[in-house]
Coordinates of C-alpha atoms and ligand atoms in Angstrom, one line a residue:
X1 CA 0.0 0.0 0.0
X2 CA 2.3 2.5 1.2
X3 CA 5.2 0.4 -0.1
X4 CA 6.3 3.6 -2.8
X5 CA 6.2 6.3 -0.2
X6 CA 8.4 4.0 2.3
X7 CA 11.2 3.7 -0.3
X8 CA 11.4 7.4 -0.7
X9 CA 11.4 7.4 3.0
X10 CA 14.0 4.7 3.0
X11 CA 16.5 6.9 0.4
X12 CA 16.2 10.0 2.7
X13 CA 16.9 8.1 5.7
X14 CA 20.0 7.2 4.1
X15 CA 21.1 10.4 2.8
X16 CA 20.3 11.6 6.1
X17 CA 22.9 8.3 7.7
X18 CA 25.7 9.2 5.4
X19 CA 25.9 12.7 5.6
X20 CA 25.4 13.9 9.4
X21 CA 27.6 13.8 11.9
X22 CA 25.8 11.4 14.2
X23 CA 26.8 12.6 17.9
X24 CA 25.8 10.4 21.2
X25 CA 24.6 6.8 20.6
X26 CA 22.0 7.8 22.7
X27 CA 20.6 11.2 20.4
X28 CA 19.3 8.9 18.3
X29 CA 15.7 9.2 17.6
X30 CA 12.8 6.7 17.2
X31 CA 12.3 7.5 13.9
X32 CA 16.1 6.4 13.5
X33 CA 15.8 3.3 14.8
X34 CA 12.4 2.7 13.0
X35 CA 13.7 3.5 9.6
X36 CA 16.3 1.0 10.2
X37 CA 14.4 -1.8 11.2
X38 CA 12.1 -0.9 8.2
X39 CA 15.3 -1.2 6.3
X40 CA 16.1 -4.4 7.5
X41 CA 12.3 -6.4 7.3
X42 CA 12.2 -4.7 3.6
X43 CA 15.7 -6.5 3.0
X44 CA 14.3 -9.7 4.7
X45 CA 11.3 -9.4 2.4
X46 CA 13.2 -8.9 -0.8
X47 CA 15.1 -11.8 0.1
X48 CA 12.1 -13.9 0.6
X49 CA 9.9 -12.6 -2.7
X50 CA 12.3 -11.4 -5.0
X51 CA 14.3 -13.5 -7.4
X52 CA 17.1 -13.0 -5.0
X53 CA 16.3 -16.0 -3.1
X54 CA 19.4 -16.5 -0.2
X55 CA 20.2 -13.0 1.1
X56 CA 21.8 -13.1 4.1
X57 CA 22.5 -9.9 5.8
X58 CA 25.9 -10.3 7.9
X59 CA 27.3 -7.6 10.4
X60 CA 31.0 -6.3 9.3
X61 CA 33.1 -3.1 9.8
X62 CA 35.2 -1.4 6.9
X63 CA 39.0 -1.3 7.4
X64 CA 39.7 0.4 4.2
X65 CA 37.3 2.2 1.4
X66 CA 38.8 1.7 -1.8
X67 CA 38.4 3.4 -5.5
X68 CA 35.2 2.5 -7.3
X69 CA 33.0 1.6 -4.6
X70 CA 35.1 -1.2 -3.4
X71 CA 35.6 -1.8 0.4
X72 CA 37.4 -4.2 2.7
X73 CA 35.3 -5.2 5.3
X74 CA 36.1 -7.6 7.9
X75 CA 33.4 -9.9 8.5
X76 CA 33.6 -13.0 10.6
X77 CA 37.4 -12.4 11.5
X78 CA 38.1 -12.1 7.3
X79 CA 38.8 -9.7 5.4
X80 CA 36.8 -9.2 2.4
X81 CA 35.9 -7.1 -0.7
X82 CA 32.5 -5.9 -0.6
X83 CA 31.5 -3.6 -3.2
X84 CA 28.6 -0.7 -2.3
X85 CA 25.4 -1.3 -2.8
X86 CA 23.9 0.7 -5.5
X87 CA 21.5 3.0 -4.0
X88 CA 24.3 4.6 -2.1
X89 CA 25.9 5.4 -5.1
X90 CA 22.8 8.1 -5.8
X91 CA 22.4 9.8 -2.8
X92 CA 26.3 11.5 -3.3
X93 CA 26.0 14.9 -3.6
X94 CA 26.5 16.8 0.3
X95 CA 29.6 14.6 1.1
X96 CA 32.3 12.7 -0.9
X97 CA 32.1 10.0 1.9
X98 CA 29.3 7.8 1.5
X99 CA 31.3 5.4 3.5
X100 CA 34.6 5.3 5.6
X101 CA 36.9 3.1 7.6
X102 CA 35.5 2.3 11.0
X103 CA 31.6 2.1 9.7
X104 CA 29.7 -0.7 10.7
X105 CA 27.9 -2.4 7.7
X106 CA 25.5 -4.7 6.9
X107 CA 26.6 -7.1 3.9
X108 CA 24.5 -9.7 1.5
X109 CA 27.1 -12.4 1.1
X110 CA 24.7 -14.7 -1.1
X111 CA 26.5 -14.1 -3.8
X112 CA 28.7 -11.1 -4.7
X113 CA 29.0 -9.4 -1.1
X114 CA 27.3 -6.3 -1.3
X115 CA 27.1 -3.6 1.3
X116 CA 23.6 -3.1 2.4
X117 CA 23.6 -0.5 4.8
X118 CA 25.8 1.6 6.8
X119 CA 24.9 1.5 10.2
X120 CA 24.5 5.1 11.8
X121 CA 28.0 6.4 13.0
X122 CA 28.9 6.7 16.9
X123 CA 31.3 9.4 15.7
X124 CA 33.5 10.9 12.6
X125 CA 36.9 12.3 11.8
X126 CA 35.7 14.8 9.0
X127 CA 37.0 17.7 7.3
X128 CA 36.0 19.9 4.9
X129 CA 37.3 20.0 1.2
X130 CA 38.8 23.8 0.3
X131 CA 38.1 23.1 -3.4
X132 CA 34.5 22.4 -2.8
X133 CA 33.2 24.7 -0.7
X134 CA 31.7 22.9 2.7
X135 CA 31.5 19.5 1.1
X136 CA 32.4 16.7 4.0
X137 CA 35.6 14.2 4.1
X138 CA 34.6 11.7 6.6
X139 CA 38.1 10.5 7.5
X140 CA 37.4 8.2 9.7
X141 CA 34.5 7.2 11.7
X142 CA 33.8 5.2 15.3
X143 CA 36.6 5.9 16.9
X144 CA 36.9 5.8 20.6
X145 CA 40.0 7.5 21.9
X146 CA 42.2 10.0 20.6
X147 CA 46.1 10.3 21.2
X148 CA 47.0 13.7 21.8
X149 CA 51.2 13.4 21.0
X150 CA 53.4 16.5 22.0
X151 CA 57.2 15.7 22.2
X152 CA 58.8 17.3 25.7
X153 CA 61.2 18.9 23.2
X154 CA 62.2 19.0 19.7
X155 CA 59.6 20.1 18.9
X156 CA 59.1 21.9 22.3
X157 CA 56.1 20.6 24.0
X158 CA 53.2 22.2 22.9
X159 CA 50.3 23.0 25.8
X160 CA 48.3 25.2 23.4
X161 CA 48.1 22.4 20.8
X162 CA 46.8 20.0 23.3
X163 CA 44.1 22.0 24.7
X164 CA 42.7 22.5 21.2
X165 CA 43.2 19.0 20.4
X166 CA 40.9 17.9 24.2
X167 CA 38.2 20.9 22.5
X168 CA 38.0 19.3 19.0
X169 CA 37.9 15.8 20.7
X170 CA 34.8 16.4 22.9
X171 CA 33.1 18.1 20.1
X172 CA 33.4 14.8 18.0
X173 CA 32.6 12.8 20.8
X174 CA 36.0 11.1 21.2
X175 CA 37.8 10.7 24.4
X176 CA 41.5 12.5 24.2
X177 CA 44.4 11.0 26.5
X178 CA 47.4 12.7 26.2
X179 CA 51.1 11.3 25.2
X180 CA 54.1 13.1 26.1
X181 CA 57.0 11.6 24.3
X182 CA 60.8 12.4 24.3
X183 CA 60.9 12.2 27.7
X184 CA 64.4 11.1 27.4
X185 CA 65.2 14.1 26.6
X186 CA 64.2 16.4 30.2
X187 CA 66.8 16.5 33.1
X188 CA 64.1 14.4 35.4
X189 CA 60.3 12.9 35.2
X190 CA 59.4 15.2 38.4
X191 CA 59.6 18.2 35.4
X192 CA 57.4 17.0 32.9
X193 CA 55.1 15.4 35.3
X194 CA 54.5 18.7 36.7
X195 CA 53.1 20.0 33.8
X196 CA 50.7 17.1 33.1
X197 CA 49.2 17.6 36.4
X198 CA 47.1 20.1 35.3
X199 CA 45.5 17.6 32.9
X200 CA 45.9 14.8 35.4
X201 CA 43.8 16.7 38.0
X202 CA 41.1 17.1 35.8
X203 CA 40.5 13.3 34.8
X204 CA 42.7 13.2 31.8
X205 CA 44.9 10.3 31.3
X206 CA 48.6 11.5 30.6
X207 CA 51.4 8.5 29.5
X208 CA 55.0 9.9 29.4
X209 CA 57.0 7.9 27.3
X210 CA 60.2 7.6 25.4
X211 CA 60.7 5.3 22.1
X212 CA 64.7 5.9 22.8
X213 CA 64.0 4.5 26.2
X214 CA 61.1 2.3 25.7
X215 CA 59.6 4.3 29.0
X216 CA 55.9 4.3 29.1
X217 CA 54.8 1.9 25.7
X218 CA 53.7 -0.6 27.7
X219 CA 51.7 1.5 29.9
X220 CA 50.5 3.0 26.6
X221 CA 49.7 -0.8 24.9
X222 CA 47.2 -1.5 27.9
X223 CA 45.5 2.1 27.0
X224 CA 45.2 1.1 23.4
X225 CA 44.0 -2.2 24.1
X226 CA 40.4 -3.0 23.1
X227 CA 40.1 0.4 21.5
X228 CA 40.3 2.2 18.5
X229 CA 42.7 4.7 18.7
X230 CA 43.7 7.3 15.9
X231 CA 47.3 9.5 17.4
X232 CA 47.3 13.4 16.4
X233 CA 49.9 15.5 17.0
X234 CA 52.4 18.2 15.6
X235 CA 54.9 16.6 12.7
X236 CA 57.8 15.1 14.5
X237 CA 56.2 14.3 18.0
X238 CA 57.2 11.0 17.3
X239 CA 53.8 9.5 16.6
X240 CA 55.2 7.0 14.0
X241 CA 58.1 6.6 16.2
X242 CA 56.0 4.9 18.8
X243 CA 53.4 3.2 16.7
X244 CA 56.0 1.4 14.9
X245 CA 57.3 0.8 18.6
X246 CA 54.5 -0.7 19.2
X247 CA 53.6 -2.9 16.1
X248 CA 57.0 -2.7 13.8
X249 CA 56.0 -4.5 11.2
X250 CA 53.8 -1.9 10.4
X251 CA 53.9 0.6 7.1
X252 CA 52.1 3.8 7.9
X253 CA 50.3 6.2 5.2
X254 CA 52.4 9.1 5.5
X255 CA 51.2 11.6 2.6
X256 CA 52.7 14.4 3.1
X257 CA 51.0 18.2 2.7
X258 CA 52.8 18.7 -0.9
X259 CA 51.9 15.3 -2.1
X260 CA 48.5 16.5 -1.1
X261 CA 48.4 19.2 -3.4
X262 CA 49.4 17.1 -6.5
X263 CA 47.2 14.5 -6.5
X264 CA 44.2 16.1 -4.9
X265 CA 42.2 15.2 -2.0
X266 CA 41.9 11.7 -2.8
X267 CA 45.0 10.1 -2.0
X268 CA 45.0 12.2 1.5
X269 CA 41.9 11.4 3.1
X270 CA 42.0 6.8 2.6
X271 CA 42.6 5.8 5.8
X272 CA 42.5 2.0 7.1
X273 CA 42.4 0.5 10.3
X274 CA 44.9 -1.4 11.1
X275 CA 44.3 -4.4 14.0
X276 CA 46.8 -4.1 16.5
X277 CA 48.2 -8.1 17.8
X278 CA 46.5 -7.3 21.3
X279 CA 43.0 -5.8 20.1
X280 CA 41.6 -3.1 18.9
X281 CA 42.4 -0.9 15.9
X282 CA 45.0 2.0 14.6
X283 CA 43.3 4.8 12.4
X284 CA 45.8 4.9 10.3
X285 CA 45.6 8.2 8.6
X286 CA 47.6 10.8 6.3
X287 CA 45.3 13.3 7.4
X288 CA 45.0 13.5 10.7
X289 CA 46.8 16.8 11.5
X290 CA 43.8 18.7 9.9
X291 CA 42.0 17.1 12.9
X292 CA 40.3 20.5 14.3
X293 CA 38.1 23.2 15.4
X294 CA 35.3 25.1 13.0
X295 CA 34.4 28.1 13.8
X296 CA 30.9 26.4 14.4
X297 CA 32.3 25.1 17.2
X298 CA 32.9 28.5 19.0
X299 CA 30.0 29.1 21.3
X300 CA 30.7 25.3 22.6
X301 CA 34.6 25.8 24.2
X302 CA 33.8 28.5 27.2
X303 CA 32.1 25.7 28.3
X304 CA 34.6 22.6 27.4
X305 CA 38.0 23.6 27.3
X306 CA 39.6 21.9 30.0
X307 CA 38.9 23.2 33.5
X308 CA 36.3 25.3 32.5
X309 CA 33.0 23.1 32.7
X310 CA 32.1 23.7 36.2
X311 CA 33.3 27.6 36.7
X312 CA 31.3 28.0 33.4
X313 CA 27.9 27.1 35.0
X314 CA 28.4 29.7 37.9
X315 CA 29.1 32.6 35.7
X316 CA 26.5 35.0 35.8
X317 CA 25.5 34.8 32.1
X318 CA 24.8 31.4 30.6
X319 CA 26.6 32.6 27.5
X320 CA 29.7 34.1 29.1
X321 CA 32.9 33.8 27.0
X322 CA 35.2 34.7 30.1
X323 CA 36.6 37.2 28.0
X324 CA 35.1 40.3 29.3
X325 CA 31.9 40.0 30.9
X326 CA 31.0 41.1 34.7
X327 CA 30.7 37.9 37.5
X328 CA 32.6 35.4 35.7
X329 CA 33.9 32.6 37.7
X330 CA 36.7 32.2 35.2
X331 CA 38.0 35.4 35.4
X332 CA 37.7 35.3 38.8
X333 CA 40.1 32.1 38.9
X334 CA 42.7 33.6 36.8
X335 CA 43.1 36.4 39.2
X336 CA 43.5 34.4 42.3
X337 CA 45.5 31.9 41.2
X338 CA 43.3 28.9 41.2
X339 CA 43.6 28.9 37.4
X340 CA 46.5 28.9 35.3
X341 CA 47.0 31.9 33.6
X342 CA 48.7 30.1 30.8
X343 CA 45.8 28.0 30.1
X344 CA 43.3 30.8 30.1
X345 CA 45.7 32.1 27.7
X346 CA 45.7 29.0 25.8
X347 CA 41.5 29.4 26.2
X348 CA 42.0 32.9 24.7
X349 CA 44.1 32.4 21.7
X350 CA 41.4 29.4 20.5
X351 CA 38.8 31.7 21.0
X352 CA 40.3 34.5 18.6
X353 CA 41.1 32.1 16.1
X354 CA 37.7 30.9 15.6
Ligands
GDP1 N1 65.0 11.6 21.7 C1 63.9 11.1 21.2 N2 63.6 11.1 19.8 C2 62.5 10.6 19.3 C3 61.6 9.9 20.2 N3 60.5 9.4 19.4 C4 60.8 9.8 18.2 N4 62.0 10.5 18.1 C5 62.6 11.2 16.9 O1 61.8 12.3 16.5 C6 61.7 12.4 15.1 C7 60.3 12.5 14.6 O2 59.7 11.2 14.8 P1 58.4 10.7 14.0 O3 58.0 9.4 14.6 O4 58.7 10.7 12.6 O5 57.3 11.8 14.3 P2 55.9 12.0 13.7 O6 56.0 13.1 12.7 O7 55.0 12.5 14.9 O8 55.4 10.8 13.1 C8 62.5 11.2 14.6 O9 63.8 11.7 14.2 C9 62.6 10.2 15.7 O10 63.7 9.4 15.7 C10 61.9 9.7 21.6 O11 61.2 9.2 22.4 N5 63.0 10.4 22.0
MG2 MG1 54.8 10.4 11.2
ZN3 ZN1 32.6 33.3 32.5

């Protein structure tokens, strides 16, 4: 009866799947979940009436998104080719990532194994393409922790970079920890561990570690076990350094900025996961540096940036930036000490540049 309205239902569900940045597992809606099931008892019908007589739906995730539709998806502890099903293929016009690595999928594996559906996203790594205006890279997508890297020195160890790394992080719904590396290179541990107090007082993990050394990777391994894990950083942290530390066998992507620029955005943005011998995935990707903050995202960091949360809701006005405004409990802080001023300024200088 309605069987012609519920497709065209079914298509803009799916536009609506591939395109948004899903937050909390928990935001989604009813009509979500409904449009999904619909999806699946349609599949289950087609399977039953159609010519198509054995399809059998089977649960994988994407490691790797390849050219022309083709994906390898591990299903049932294999990997395999799947190739997109083809009413995906129509709905591409708001992002260039209909799929990515991390997505769950559902594949037909009765005959060529198809992907079926892309179940809706916990979280993405997405940036936006320069040459078309606002259109979405999903980089990567489920990913549960991020590993803030800043080396203690060469380069210098980089506070700012990490507070706006924590901000972008708890926009996309990823938990940050935070890697110090090069340790080997401060006079004593007391040093450095005095200046990830800050961040250890708050409830963020910090790992100090040295792939000179070997200080702190196995610390590290336990963090990353069962977890899917994608390292960001400034260039020459050492964020290869300890990943190949870790599994050195490995080959990373590293496409570099002016590689980038010659063969388009392409090449940059495939990622893969990569199954660590212990459990739980690398997001490998080139990209990852562009990992960052819109200026969409402004209104949201007077009341995440680290510290801030709970001074934020006793500042007199619910907006309040901390910048300038009368009764604010950040403000306050700063001037009597029980805020670093450093961080504030840290707080500052992320504001302007949004
Ligand atoms: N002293 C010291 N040097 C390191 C350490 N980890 C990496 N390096 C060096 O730092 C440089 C940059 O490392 P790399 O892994 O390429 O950094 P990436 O750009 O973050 O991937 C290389 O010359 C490494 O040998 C470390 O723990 N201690
Ligand atoms: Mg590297
Ligand atoms: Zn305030």
């Amino acid at each position: 009866m309605n069987k012609k309205r519920d497709k065209k239902r079914f298509k803009r569900q799916n536009i609506k799947i591939s395109n948004v940045e899903l937050g909390d597992v928990d935001h989604f809606t009813d009509d979500v979940i409904s449009a999904e099931k619909r999806a699946e008892k349609k599949l289950i019908e087609k399977g039953k009436f159609s010519s198509k007589q054995n399809i059998k739906l089977k649960k994988g995730r994407i490691l790797e998104v390849r050219a022309n539709y083709k994906c390898i998806v591990k299903i049932d502890d294999k990997e395999k080719v799947c190739i997109l099903g083809g009413r995906f293929k129509q709905v591409n016009f708001e992002t260039k990532s209909i799929v990515a690595a991390g997505d769950y999928v559902n594949v037909d594996v009765s005959d060529n194994a198809r992907i079926e559906e892309i179940i809706p996203r916990q979280n993405t790594l997405s940036r936006f393409s320069d040459k078309n205006f606002q259109t979405e890279i999903i980089i990567a997508s489920n990913i549960d922790q991020v590993i803030i890297t800043s080396s203690y020195k060469d380069p210098q160890l980089n506070l700012g970079l990490i507070d706006r790394y924590i901000c972008a992080a708890r926009i996309n719904n990823i938990t940050p920890l935070i890697c110090i590396n090069k340790i080997d290179l401060a006079r004593s541990l007391e040093e450095i561990k005095s200046i990830g107090s800050f961040y250890e007082k708050l409830g963020f993990k910090v790992v100090y570690t040295s792939t000179k050394t070997g200080e702190g990777i196995k610390e590290l391994k336990k963090l990353l076990k069962n977890k899917d894990s994608v390292f960001s950083g400034h260039s020459g942290a050492g964020k290869s350094s300890i990943i190949n530390k870790i599994l050195p066998d490995i080959k990373l992507r590293t496409a570099e900025i002016s590689e980038y620029h010659r063969k388009g955005v392409h090449t940059t943005t495939r990622s893969r996961l990569i199954e660590w011998d212990f459990g739980g995935y690398l997001v490998d990707t080139p990209g990852i540096k562009t990992f960052g903050l819109h200026r969409k995202d402004k209104e949201i960091i007077p009341g995440i940036f680290p510290g801030l949360s709970l001074l934020a809701k006793k500042c007199k006005f619910l907006n309040c930036t901390h910048s300038h405004e009368k009764d604010c409990r950040v403000i306050e802080a700063v001037g009597n000490g029980s805020y670093p001023i450093e961080r504030y300024e840290s707080y500052l200088r992320i504001l302007e540049s949004l």
